Short mmCIF file of C-alpha atoms in Angstrom, two decimals:
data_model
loop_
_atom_site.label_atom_id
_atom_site.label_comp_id
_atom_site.label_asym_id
_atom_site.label_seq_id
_atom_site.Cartn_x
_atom_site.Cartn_y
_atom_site.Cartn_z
CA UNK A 260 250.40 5.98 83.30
CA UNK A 261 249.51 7.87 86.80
CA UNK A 262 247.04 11.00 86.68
CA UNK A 263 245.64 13.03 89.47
CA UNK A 264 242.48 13.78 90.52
CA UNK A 265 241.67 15.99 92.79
CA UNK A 266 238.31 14.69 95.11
CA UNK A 267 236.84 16.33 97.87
CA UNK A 268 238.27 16.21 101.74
CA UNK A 269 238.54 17.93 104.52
CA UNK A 270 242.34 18.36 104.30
CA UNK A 271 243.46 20.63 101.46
CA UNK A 272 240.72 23.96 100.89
CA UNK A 273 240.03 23.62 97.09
CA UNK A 274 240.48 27.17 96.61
CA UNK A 275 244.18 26.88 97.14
CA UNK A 276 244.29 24.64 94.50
CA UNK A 277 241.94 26.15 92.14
CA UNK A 278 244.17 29.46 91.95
CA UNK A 279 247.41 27.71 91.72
CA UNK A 280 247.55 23.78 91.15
CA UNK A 281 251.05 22.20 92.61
CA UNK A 282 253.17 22.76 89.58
CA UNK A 283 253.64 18.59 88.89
CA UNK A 284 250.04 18.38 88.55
CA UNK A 285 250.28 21.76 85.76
CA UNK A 286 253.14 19.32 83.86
CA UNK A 287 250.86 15.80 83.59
CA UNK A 288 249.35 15.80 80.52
CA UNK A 289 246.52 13.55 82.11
CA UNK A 290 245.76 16.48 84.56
CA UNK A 291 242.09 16.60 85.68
CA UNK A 292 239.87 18.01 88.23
CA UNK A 293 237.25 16.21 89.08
CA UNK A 294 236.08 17.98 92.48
CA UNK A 295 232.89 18.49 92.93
CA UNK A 296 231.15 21.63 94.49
CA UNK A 297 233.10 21.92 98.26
CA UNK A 298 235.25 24.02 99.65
CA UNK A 299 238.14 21.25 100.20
CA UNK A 300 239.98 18.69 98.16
CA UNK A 301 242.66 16.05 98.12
CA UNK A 302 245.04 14.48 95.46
CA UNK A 303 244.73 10.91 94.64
CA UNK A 304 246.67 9.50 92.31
CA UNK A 305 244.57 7.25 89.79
CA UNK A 306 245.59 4.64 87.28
CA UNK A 307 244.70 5.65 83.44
CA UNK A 308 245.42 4.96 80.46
CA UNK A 309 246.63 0.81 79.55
CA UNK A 310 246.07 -1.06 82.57
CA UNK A 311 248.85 -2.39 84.36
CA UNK A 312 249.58 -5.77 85.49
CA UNK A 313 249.92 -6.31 89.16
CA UNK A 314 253.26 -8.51 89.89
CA UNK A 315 253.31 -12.15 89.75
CA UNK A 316 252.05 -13.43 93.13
CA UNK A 317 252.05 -16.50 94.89
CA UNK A 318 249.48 -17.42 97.67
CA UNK A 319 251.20 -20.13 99.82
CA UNK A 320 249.12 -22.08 102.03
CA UNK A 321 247.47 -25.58 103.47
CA UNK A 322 245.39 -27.15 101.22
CA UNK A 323 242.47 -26.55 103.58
CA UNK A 324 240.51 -23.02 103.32
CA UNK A 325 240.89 -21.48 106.35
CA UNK A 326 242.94 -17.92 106.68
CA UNK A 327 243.92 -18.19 102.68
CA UNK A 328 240.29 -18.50 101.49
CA UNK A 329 239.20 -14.68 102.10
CA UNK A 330 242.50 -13.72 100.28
CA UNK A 331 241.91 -16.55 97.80
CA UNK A 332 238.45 -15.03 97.27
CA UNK A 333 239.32 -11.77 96.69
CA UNK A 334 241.58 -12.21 94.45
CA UNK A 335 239.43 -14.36 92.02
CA UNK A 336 236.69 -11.52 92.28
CA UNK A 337 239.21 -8.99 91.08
CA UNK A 338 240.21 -11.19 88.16
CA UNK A 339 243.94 -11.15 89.74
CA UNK A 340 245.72 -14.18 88.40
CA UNK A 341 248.25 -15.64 91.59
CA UNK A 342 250.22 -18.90 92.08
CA UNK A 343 248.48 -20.95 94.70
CA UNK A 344 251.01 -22.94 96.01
CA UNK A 345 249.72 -24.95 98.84
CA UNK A 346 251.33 -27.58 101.18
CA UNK A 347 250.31 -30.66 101.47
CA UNK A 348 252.43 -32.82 104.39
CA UNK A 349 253.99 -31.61 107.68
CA UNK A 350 257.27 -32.65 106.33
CA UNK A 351 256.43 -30.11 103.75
CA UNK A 352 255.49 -27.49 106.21
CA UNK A 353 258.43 -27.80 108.50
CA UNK A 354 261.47 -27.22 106.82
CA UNK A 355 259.87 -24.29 105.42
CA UNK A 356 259.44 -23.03 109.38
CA UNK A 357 262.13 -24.42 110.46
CA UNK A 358 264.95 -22.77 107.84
CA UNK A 359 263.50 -19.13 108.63
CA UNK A 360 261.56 -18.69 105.28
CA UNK A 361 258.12 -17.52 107.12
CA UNK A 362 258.08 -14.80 108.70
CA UNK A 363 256.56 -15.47 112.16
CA UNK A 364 257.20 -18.88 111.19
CA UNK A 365 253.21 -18.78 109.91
CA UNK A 366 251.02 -19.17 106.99
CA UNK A 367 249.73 -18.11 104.89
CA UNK A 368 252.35 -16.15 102.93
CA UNK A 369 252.69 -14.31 99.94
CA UNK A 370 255.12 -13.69 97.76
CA UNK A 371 255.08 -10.52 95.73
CA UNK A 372 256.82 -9.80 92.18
CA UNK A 373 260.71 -10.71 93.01
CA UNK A 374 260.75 -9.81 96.51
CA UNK A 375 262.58 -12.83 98.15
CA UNK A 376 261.00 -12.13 101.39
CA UNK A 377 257.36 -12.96 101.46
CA UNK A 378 254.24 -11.06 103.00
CA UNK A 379 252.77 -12.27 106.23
CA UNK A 380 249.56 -12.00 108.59
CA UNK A 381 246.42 -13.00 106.66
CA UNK A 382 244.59 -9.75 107.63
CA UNK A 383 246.83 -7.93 105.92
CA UNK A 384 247.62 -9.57 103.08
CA UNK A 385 243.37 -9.68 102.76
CA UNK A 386 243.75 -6.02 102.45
CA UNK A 387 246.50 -5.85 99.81
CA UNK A 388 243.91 -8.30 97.49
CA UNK A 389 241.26 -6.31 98.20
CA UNK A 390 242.86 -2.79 97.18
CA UNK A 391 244.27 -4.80 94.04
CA UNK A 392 241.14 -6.18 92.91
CA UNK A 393 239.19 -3.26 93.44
CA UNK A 394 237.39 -4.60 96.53
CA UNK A 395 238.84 -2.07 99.35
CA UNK A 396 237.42 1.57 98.91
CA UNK A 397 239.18 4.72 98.60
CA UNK A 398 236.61 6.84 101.06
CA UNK A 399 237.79 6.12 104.45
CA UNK A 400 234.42 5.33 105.86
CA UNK A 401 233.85 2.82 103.43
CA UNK A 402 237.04 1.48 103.53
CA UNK A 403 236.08 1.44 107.58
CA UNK A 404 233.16 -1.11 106.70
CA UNK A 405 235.42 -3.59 104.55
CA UNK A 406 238.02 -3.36 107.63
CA UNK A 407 234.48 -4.04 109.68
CA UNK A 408 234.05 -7.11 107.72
CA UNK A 409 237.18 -8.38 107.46
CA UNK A 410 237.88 -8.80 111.67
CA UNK A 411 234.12 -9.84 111.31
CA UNK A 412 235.39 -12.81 109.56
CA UNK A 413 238.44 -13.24 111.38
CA UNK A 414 236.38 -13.36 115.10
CA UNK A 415 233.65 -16.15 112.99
CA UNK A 416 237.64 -18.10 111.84
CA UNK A 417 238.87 -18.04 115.19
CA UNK A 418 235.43 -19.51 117.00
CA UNK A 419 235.03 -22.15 113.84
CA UNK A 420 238.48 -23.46 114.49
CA UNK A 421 238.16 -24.08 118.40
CA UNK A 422 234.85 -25.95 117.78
CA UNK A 423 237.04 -27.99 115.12
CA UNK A 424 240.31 -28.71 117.36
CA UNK A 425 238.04 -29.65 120.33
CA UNK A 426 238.69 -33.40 120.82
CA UNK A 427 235.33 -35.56 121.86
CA UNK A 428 234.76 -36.61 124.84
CA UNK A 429 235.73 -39.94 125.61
CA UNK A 430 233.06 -42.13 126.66
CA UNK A 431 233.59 -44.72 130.10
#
């Protein structure tokens, strides 16, 4: 079931709402305002009453960490159950690539509900876990700060992985 609230922001005045709420809002019998003292608001729509499911997802990957472990992370935080599928070989890895099945021809992927296309780029696939398990805030500024993190973590990946693909130096 979907209810608005109405929170503060600096895009709607409240008192356009408080003298006549849009007419949808008048019909849901899960109607609340929850704005607190402020002379503007904003309509969010809010989950209430049973909770629902999230689709089935599966997390495909290499059986190492790297990009899929933020994603993995979040997920098992937010109590999300997903498919971890990972792969295992090259000869795995490349027909996948080479038949057109990843988009960008990249991993990690993930595969949402029935959609036969799958999800790419880790970042933002990080973001859709963290807005399903709770982890990404509503408030923009906040919101700013997980964002903050979450290249934070991609600049640490990206240094990590050239210190591990650097090849030793061969001794005469």
């Amino acid at each position: 079931m979907l209810t608005f609230v109405i929170t503060p922001s600096p895009l709607l005045p409240l008192s356009s709402l408080a003298s006549r709420p849009p007419r949808r809002l008048l019909a849901s019998p899960n109607f609340s305002l929850a704005a607190r003292r402020t002379r503007f608001a904003r309509i969010v729509p809010t989950a209430t009453g049973s909770p629902t499911s999230p689709p089935h997802l599966k997390l495909l990957y290499f059986t190492s960490p790297g990009r899929a472990l933020p994603i993995r992370l979040a997920l098992h935080i937010g109590g999300i159950e997903f498919e971890d599928e990972t792969i295992t070989t090259r000869e795995h890895f490349l027909p996948l690539k080479q038949s057109g099945e990843l988009p960008y021809g990249q991993v990690p992927v993930l595969y949402v509900g029935g959609d036969p296309v799958p999800y790419a780029q880790s970042t933002a696939i990080l973001r859709y876990a963290g807005k399903l398990s709770g982890l990404y805030h509503e408030d923009p500024q906040r919101a700013m700060r997980v964002d903050e993190v979450i290249e934070a973590v991609g600049d640490i990946s990206a240094k990590v992985s050239k210190i591990l693909t650097v090849e030793p130096e061969k001794k005469e």
